[in-house]
Coordinates of C-alpha atoms (C1' of nucleotides) in Angstrom, one line a residue:
Chain A
M20 CA 17.3 15.1 -12.7
V21 CA 15.0 16.3 -15.4
D22 CA 14.9 20.1 -15.7
F23 CA 12.6 21.4 -13.0
G24 CA 11.3 24.5 -14.9
Q25 CA 10.4 22.4 -17.9
R26 CA 8.5 19.8 -15.8
F27 CA 6.6 22.6 -14.0
Q28 CA 5.6 24.2 -17.3
T29 CA 4.4 20.9 -18.7
I30 CA 2.2 20.3 -15.6
I31 CA 0.7 23.7 -15.8
E32 CA 0.0 23.4 -19.5
K33 CA -1.7 20.1 -19.0
L34 CA -3.8 21.6 -16.2
K35 CA -4.9 24.5 -18.5
A36 CA -5.4 22.2 -21.5
S37 CA -7.8 20.2 -19.4
D38 CA -9.7 23.3 -18.3
H39 CA -8.6 23.3 -14.7
K40 CA -8.2 26.6 -12.9
I41 CA -4.8 27.7 -11.7
T42 CA -5.2 28.4 -8.0
P43 CA -2.2 29.4 -5.8
Q44 CA -2.5 26.2 -3.9
R45 CA -2.5 24.1 -7.1
L46 CA 0.5 26.0 -8.4
A47 CA 2.4 25.4 -5.2
I48 CA 1.6 21.7 -5.2
A49 CA 2.6 21.4 -8.8
K50 CA 5.9 23.2 -8.1
I51 CA 6.8 20.6 -5.4
L52 CA 5.8 17.7 -7.5
A53 CA 7.8 19.0 -10.5
E54 CA 10.8 19.1 -8.4
S55 CA 10.0 15.9 -6.3
K56 CA 13.2 16.1 -4.2
G57 CA 13.2 12.9 -2.2
H58 CA 9.9 11.5 -3.6
P59 CA 7.6 13.4 -1.3
S60 CA 4.5 12.1 0.4
V61 CA 1.2 14.0 0.6
E62 CA 2.0 14.6 4.2
T63 CA 5.4 16.1 3.3
I64 CA 4.0 18.3 0.7
Y65 CA 1.4 19.5 3.2
E66 CA 4.1 20.3 5.8
Q67 CA 6.1 22.2 3.2
L68 CA 3.2 24.4 2.3
K69 CA 1.3 25.1 5.4
N70 CA 3.6 27.9 6.4
D71 CA 3.1 29.8 3.2
Y72 CA -0.6 28.8 3.0
P73 CA -1.9 28.7 6.5
T74 CA -5.3 27.4 5.5
M75 CA -3.9 24.7 3.3
S76 CA -5.6 21.3 4.0
L77 CA -4.5 17.8 3.4
A78 CA -7.6 17.2 1.4
T79 CA -6.5 19.9 -1.1
V80 CA -3.1 18.2 -1.4
Y81 CA -4.7 14.8 -2.0
R82 CA -7.1 16.2 -4.6
N83 CA -4.4 18.0 -6.5
V84 CA -1.9 15.2 -6.4
M85 CA -4.6 12.9 -7.7
L86 CA -5.6 15.4 -10.4
I87 CA -2.0 15.7 -11.7
K88 CA -1.6 12.0 -11.5
S89 CA -4.7 11.6 -13.6
L90 CA -3.1 13.8 -16.2
G91 CA -0.2 11.4 -16.3
E92 CA 2.2 14.0 -14.8
V93 CA 3.0 12.3 -11.5
L94 CA 4.0 8.8 -10.7
E95 CA 2.6 7.1 -7.6
L96 CA 5.4 4.9 -6.2
G97 CA 2.9 2.6 -4.6
F98 CA 4.5 1.8 -1.3
P99 CA 2.4 -0.3 1.0
V100 CA 4.0 0.8 4.3
G101 CA 3.0 4.2 5.6
S102 CA 1.9 6.9 3.2
N103 CA 2.3 6.8 -0.5
R104 CA 5.1 8.7 -2.2
Y105 CA 5.1 10.6 -5.5
D106 CA 7.5 11.6 -8.3
G107 CA 6.4 14.4 -10.6
N108 CA 9.9 14.9 -12.0
K109 CA 10.0 11.5 -13.7
P110 CA 6.3 10.7 -14.1
Y111 CA 6.8 7.4 -16.0
P112 CA 7.3 4.0 -14.3
H113 CA 10.9 3.4 -13.3
P114 CA 12.7 1.3 -10.7
H115 CA 13.4 2.5 -7.1
V116 CA 16.0 1.4 -4.6
I117 CA 15.2 2.2 -1.0
C118 CA 17.5 2.1 2.0
I119 CA 15.5 0.5 4.8
R120 CA 17.8 2.3 7.3
C121 CA 17.8 5.9 6.2
R122 CA 14.8 5.8 3.9
K123 CA 16.7 7.3 1.0
I124 CA 15.2 6.5 -2.4
I125 CA 17.3 6.4 -5.5
D126 CA 16.3 5.9 -9.2
P127 CA 18.8 3.7 -10.9
D128 CA 18.9 3.4 -14.7
L129 CA 18.7 -0.3 -15.3
T130 CA 19.6 -1.5 -18.8
T131 CA 18.3 -5.0 -17.9
L132 CA 14.8 -3.7 -17.3
Q133 CA 14.0 -3.9 -21.0
D134 CA 15.1 -7.5 -21.2
M135 CA 13.0 -8.3 -18.1
T136 CA 9.9 -6.7 -19.6
K137 CA 10.4 -8.7 -22.8
E138 CA 10.8 -11.9 -20.8
V139 CA 7.5 -11.1 -18.9
V140 CA 5.6 -10.5 -22.2
H141 CA 7.1 -13.6 -23.7
K142 CA 6.4 -15.9 -20.8
T143 CA 3.0 -14.7 -19.8
N144 CA 1.4 -13.4 -23.0
F145 CA 0.4 -10.3 -21.1
T146 CA 0.3 -6.8 -22.6
V147 CA 2.4 -5.0 -20.0
L148 CA 1.1 -1.5 -19.3
T149 CA 3.1 -0.4 -16.3
H150 CA 5.2 -1.8 -13.5
Q151 CA 6.5 -1.2 -10.0
L152 CA 10.0 -2.3 -9.3
T153 CA 11.4 -1.7 -5.9
F154 CA 14.6 -3.1 -4.3
F155 CA 15.0 -2.8 -0.6
G156 CA 18.4 -2.9 1.1
I157 CA 21.1 -0.9 2.9
C158 CA 22.9 1.9 1.1
G159 CA 26.6 2.5 1.0
A160 CA 26.6 5.2 3.6
C161 CA 24.5 3.2 6.1
K162 CA 26.7 0.2 5.6
K163 CA 29.7 2.3 6.8
E164 CA 27.9 3.8 9.8
E165 CA 26.8 0.3 10.8
R166 CA 30.3 -0.5 12.1
P167 CA 31.8 2.8 13.1
T168 CA 34.7 1.6 15.2
E169 CA 35.0 -2.0 14.0
T170 CA 38.5 -2.9 13.0
K171 CA 39.4 -6.6 13.3
M172 CA 36.5 -7.9 15.4
K173 CA 34.7 -11.0 14.7
S174 CA 30.9 -10.7 14.8
A175 CA 29.5 -12.2 18.0
Chain B
M18 CA 3.1 -24.9 -7.3
V19 CA 5.2 -26.0 -4.3
D20 CA 3.8 -29.1 -2.6
F21 CA 1.0 -28.0 -0.3
G22 CA 1.4 -30.6 2.4
Q23 CA 5.1 -29.8 2.7
R24 CA 4.5 -26.1 3.1
F25 CA 1.9 -26.7 5.7
Q26 CA 4.2 -28.9 7.7
T27 CA 7.0 -26.4 7.5
I28 CA 4.7 -23.6 8.8
I29 CA 3.4 -25.8 11.7
E30 CA 6.9 -26.8 12.6
K31 CA 8.1 -23.2 12.7
L32 CA 5.1 -22.3 14.9
K33 CA 5.9 -25.1 17.4
A34 CA 9.6 -24.4 17.3
S35 CA 8.9 -20.8 18.3
D36 CA 6.7 -22.0 21.2
H37 CA 3.4 -20.9 19.7
K38 CA 0.3 -22.8 20.5
I39 CA -1.5 -24.7 17.8
T40 CA -5.1 -23.5 17.9
P41 CA -7.8 -24.6 15.5
Q42 CA -8.0 -21.1 14.1
R43 CA -4.2 -20.9 13.6
L44 CA -4.2 -24.2 11.9
A45 CA -6.9 -23.2 9.5
I46 CA -5.2 -20.0 8.6
A47 CA -1.9 -21.7 8.1
K48 CA -3.6 -24.2 5.8
I49 CA -5.0 -21.5 3.6
L50 CA -1.6 -19.7 3.5
A51 CA 0.3 -22.9 2.7
E52 CA -2.0 -23.3 -0.3
S53 CA -2.3 -19.6 -1.2
K54 CA -4.5 -20.2 -4.2
G55 CA -4.9 -16.8 -5.8
H56 CA -2.7 -15.0 -3.4
P57 CA -5.4 -14.4 -0.7
S58 CA -6.1 -11.2 1.2
V59 CA -6.9 -11.2 4.9
E60 CA -10.4 -10.5 4.0
T61 CA -10.5 -13.5 1.7
I62 CA -9.1 -15.8 4.3
Y63 CA -11.6 -14.6 6.8
E64 CA -14.5 -15.2 4.4
Q65 CA -13.3 -18.7 3.7
L66 CA -13.2 -19.5 7.4
K67 CA -16.1 -17.9 9.0
N68 CA -18.5 -20.7 8.0
D69 CA -16.4 -23.3 9.7
Y70 CA -15.5 -21.0 12.6
P71 CA -18.4 -18.8 13.2
T72 CA -16.6 -16.8 15.9
M73 CA -13.6 -16.2 13.7
S74 CA -12.6 -12.5 13.7
L75 CA -10.6 -10.4 11.3
A76 CA -8.2 -9.5 14.1
T77 CA -7.3 -13.2 14.5
V78 CA -6.6 -13.5 10.8
Y79 CA -4.5 -10.4 10.9
R80 CA -2.6 -11.6 14.0
N81 CA -1.8 -15.0 12.6
V82 CA -0.9 -13.9 9.1
M83 CA 1.5 -11.4 10.8
L84 CA 2.9 -14.1 13.0
I85 CA 3.6 -16.5 10.2
K86 CA 5.0 -13.7 8.2
S87 CA 7.4 -12.9 11.1
L88 CA 8.5 -16.5 10.9
G89 CA 9.4 -15.9 7.3
E90 CA 6.8 -18.3 6.0
V91 CA 4.6 -16.0 4.2
L92 CA 5.3 -13.2 1.6
E93 CA 3.4 -10.0 1.8
L94 CA 2.9 -8.9 -1.8
G95 CA 2.7 -5.3 -0.7
F96 CA 0.0 -3.9 -2.9
P97 CA -0.9 -0.3 -2.3
V98 CA -4.5 -0.4 -3.6
G99 CA -7.1 -2.1 -1.5
S100 CA -6.1 -4.7 1.0
N101 CA -2.8 -6.5 1.0
R102 CA -2.3 -10.0 -0.5
Y103 CA -0.3 -12.9 0.8
D104 CA 1.6 -15.9 -0.5
G105 CA 2.5 -18.7 1.9
N106 CA 3.2 -21.2 -0.8
K107 CA 6.3 -19.3 -2.1
P108 CA 7.3 -17.2 0.9
Y109 CA 10.4 -15.7 -0.7
P110 CA 10.4 -12.5 -2.8
H111 CA 9.4 -13.1 -6.4
P112 CA 7.9 -11.2 -9.3
H113 CA 4.2 -10.9 -10.0
V114 CA 2.2 -10.1 -13.1
I115 CA -1.3 -8.8 -12.5
C116 CA -4.1 -8.5 -15.0
I117 CA -5.8 -5.1 -14.3
R118 CA -9.0 -6.4 -15.8
C119 CA -9.6 -9.8 -14.2
R120 CA -7.3 -9.3 -11.2
K121 CA -5.5 -12.6 -11.9
I122 CA -2.0 -12.8 -10.4
I123 CA 0.7 -15.0 -11.9
D124 CA 4.2 -15.8 -10.7
P125 CA 6.5 -15.9 -13.7
D126 CA 10.0 -17.4 -13.4
L127 CA 12.3 -14.6 -14.8
T128 CA 15.8 -15.6 -15.6
T129 CA 16.7 -11.9 -16.1
L130 CA 15.9 -11.1 -12.5
Q131 CA 19.3 -12.2 -11.4
D132 CA 21.0 -9.9 -13.9
M133 CA 18.8 -7.1 -12.8
T134 CA 19.7 -7.6 -9.1
K135 CA 23.4 -7.6 -10.0
E136 CA 23.0 -4.4 -12.0
V137 CA 21.2 -2.7 -9.0
V138 CA 24.0 -3.8 -6.6
H139 CA 26.7 -2.7 -9.1
K140 CA 25.1 0.7 -9.9
T141 CA 23.9 1.7 -6.4
N142 CA 26.4 0.1 -4.0
F143 CA 23.4 -1.2 -2.0
T144 CA 23.2 -4.5 -0.2
V145 CA 19.9 -5.7 -1.6
L146 CA 17.8 -7.6 1.0
T147 CA 14.5 -8.0 -0.8
H148 CA 12.5 -6.6 -3.6
Q149 CA 9.0 -6.1 -5.0
L150 CA 8.5 -6.5 -8.7
T151 CA 5.1 -6.2 -10.2
F152 CA 4.0 -5.9 -13.8
F153 CA 0.5 -4.7 -14.6
G154 CA -1.2 -5.4 -17.8
I155 CA -3.9 -7.4 -19.6
C156 CA -3.7 -11.1 -19.7
G157 CA -4.2 -13.2 -22.8
A158 CA -7.7 -14.3 -21.9
C159 CA -8.9 -10.7 -21.3
K160 CA -7.3 -9.5 -24.5
K161 CA -9.5 -12.0 -26.4
E162 CA -12.6 -11.1 -24.6
E163 CA -11.9 -7.4 -25.4
R164 CA -12.9 -7.8 -29.0
P165 CA -15.3 -10.7 -29.1
T166 CA -16.8 -10.0 -32.6
E167 CA -14.1 -8.0 -34.2
T168 CA -12.9 -9.4 -37.6
K169 CA -11.6 -6.8 -40.0
M170 CA -12.6 -3.6 -38.5
K171 CA -10.3 -0.6 -38.1
S172 CA -10.3 0.9 -34.7
A173 CA -12.3 4.1 -34.5
Chain C
dT7 C1' -21.3 35.6 -13.4
dT8 C1' -20.3 31.0 -13.6
dT9 C1' -18.2 27.1 -12.3
dG10 C1' -14.8 24.8 -10.2
dC11 C1' -11.9 24.9 -5.9
dT12 C1' -10.8 25.1 -1.1
dG13 C1' -11.2 24.1 3.8
dC14 C1' -13.3 22.0 7.2
dA15 C1' -15.2 18.1 9.3
dA16 C1' -17.1 13.8 8.9
dA17 C1' -16.9 9.3 6.6
dT18 C1' -14.5 5.4 5.0
dA19 C1' -11.2 1.3 4.4
dG20 C1' -7.6 -1.3 6.1
dT21 C1' -5.3 -2.5 10.0
dT22 C1' -3.9 -2.6 15.0
dT23 C1' -4.7 -2.8 19.9
dG24 C1' -6.7 -3.4 24.9
dC25 C1' -8.9 -6.3 27.6
dA26 C1' -11.5 -10.2 29.6
dG27 C1' -12.6 -14.8 29.1
dA28 C1' -11.5 -19.3 26.7
dG29 C1' -8.5 -22.9 25.6
dA30 C1' -3.8 -25.3 24.5
dC31 C1' -0.4 -27.6 26.8
Chain D
dG12 C1' -2.8 -24.4 36.5
dT13 C1' -0.3 -21.3 33.6
dC14 C1' 0.0 -18.4 30.0
dT15 C1' -1.0 -17.6 25.3
dC16 C1' -4.8 -16.9 22.1
dT17 C1' -9.2 -15.4 20.7
dG18 C1' -13.2 -12.3 20.0
dC19 C1' -15.1 -8.2 20.5
dA20 C1' -15.0 -3.4 20.3
dA21 C1' -12.6 0.6 20.1
dA22 C1' -8.6 3.1 18.3
dC23 C1' -5.7 4.4 14.6
dT24 C1' -3.7 5.8 10.0
dA25 C1' -4.2 7.0 5.4
dT26 C1' -7.3 8.6 2.3
dT27 C1' -11.9 10.2 0.4
dT28 C1' -16.1 12.8 0.4
dG29 C1' -20.1 16.3 1.3
dC30 C1' -21.0 20.8 1.6
dA31 C1' -20.9 25.8 2.1
dG32 C1' -18.4 29.7 1.0
dC33 C1' -14.7 31.6 -2.0
dA34 C1' -12.2 32.8 -6.1
dA35 C1' -10.4 32.1 -11.0
dA36 C1' -11.6 33.0 -15.5

DNA sequence: TTTGCTGCAAATAGTTTGCAGAGAC
DNA sequence: GTCTCTGCAAACTATTTGCAGCAAA
């Protein structure tokens, strides 16, 4: 993971540079985004903050995530099901692999991504600006759990 | 594009095989999905049909697209912005390239996709079940339009 | 002091659901 | 005749917006 403190500083600097006020709520949201453990959703961020900031509202979370996204400092994963998820730790487009059982999301480094982008550009004549690559499947841990007592049984 | 008539027949057969009644509305929706020109949205399908079927409702379109999707005969593209889009002509997962200017969607054949999937499996120990790969950019036609009279001018 | 920000509530967009009557088989 | 399907309206989820008061700079 990218250094949290550095990401946080970058976000705050961008906010100041674009003449945005640094409110406690904004600071707290930026902090969570900079860390982005588990690719949080707006709902998740809100839940984490409403104890420390009892008046915090979902609208404020939405507005600030949007603002920081508009500064290019958070990546919207763009999931269609349920609420959107965000990554402020690695704000540039990158692939995700999601376990459909435990909902875990991991960010693999794919060396083949560059080749694929080249192939897209070559075959379509597009100027590629960004992408969303997501693989869905079952992670190693869930595969084990799946057959906890199985030894030599044939599947029915 | 895959043969339209064949896709249509496959969908109808699957519907019958799963004991679903063949209503005129269902038939019409299946027809549009089998063709899937331009990767239609539920809204688009509804708009196309409401002239021929004045009582057609959005709910019916939603229900039937969902049904045919549950039979594995339509692919939900899974776009986060605006309404979802569907492809009943190629119902298996495949990459998309979208022009952010004219909204055109094309389906490139990417030979590198197989390598990428292998790399994901190797690096993550996931069993990959499906994927969503979307590239966003500017298509060739829109790139031309962008600078209609430009000849030897430096960009400002 | 000025201007932007927050919190609340209401509005919106996309989608889903309950129910009564219509229609496929 | 039976049982699923449709159409309508209402419900629901995620997100956005209007506005009045609050607070950062």
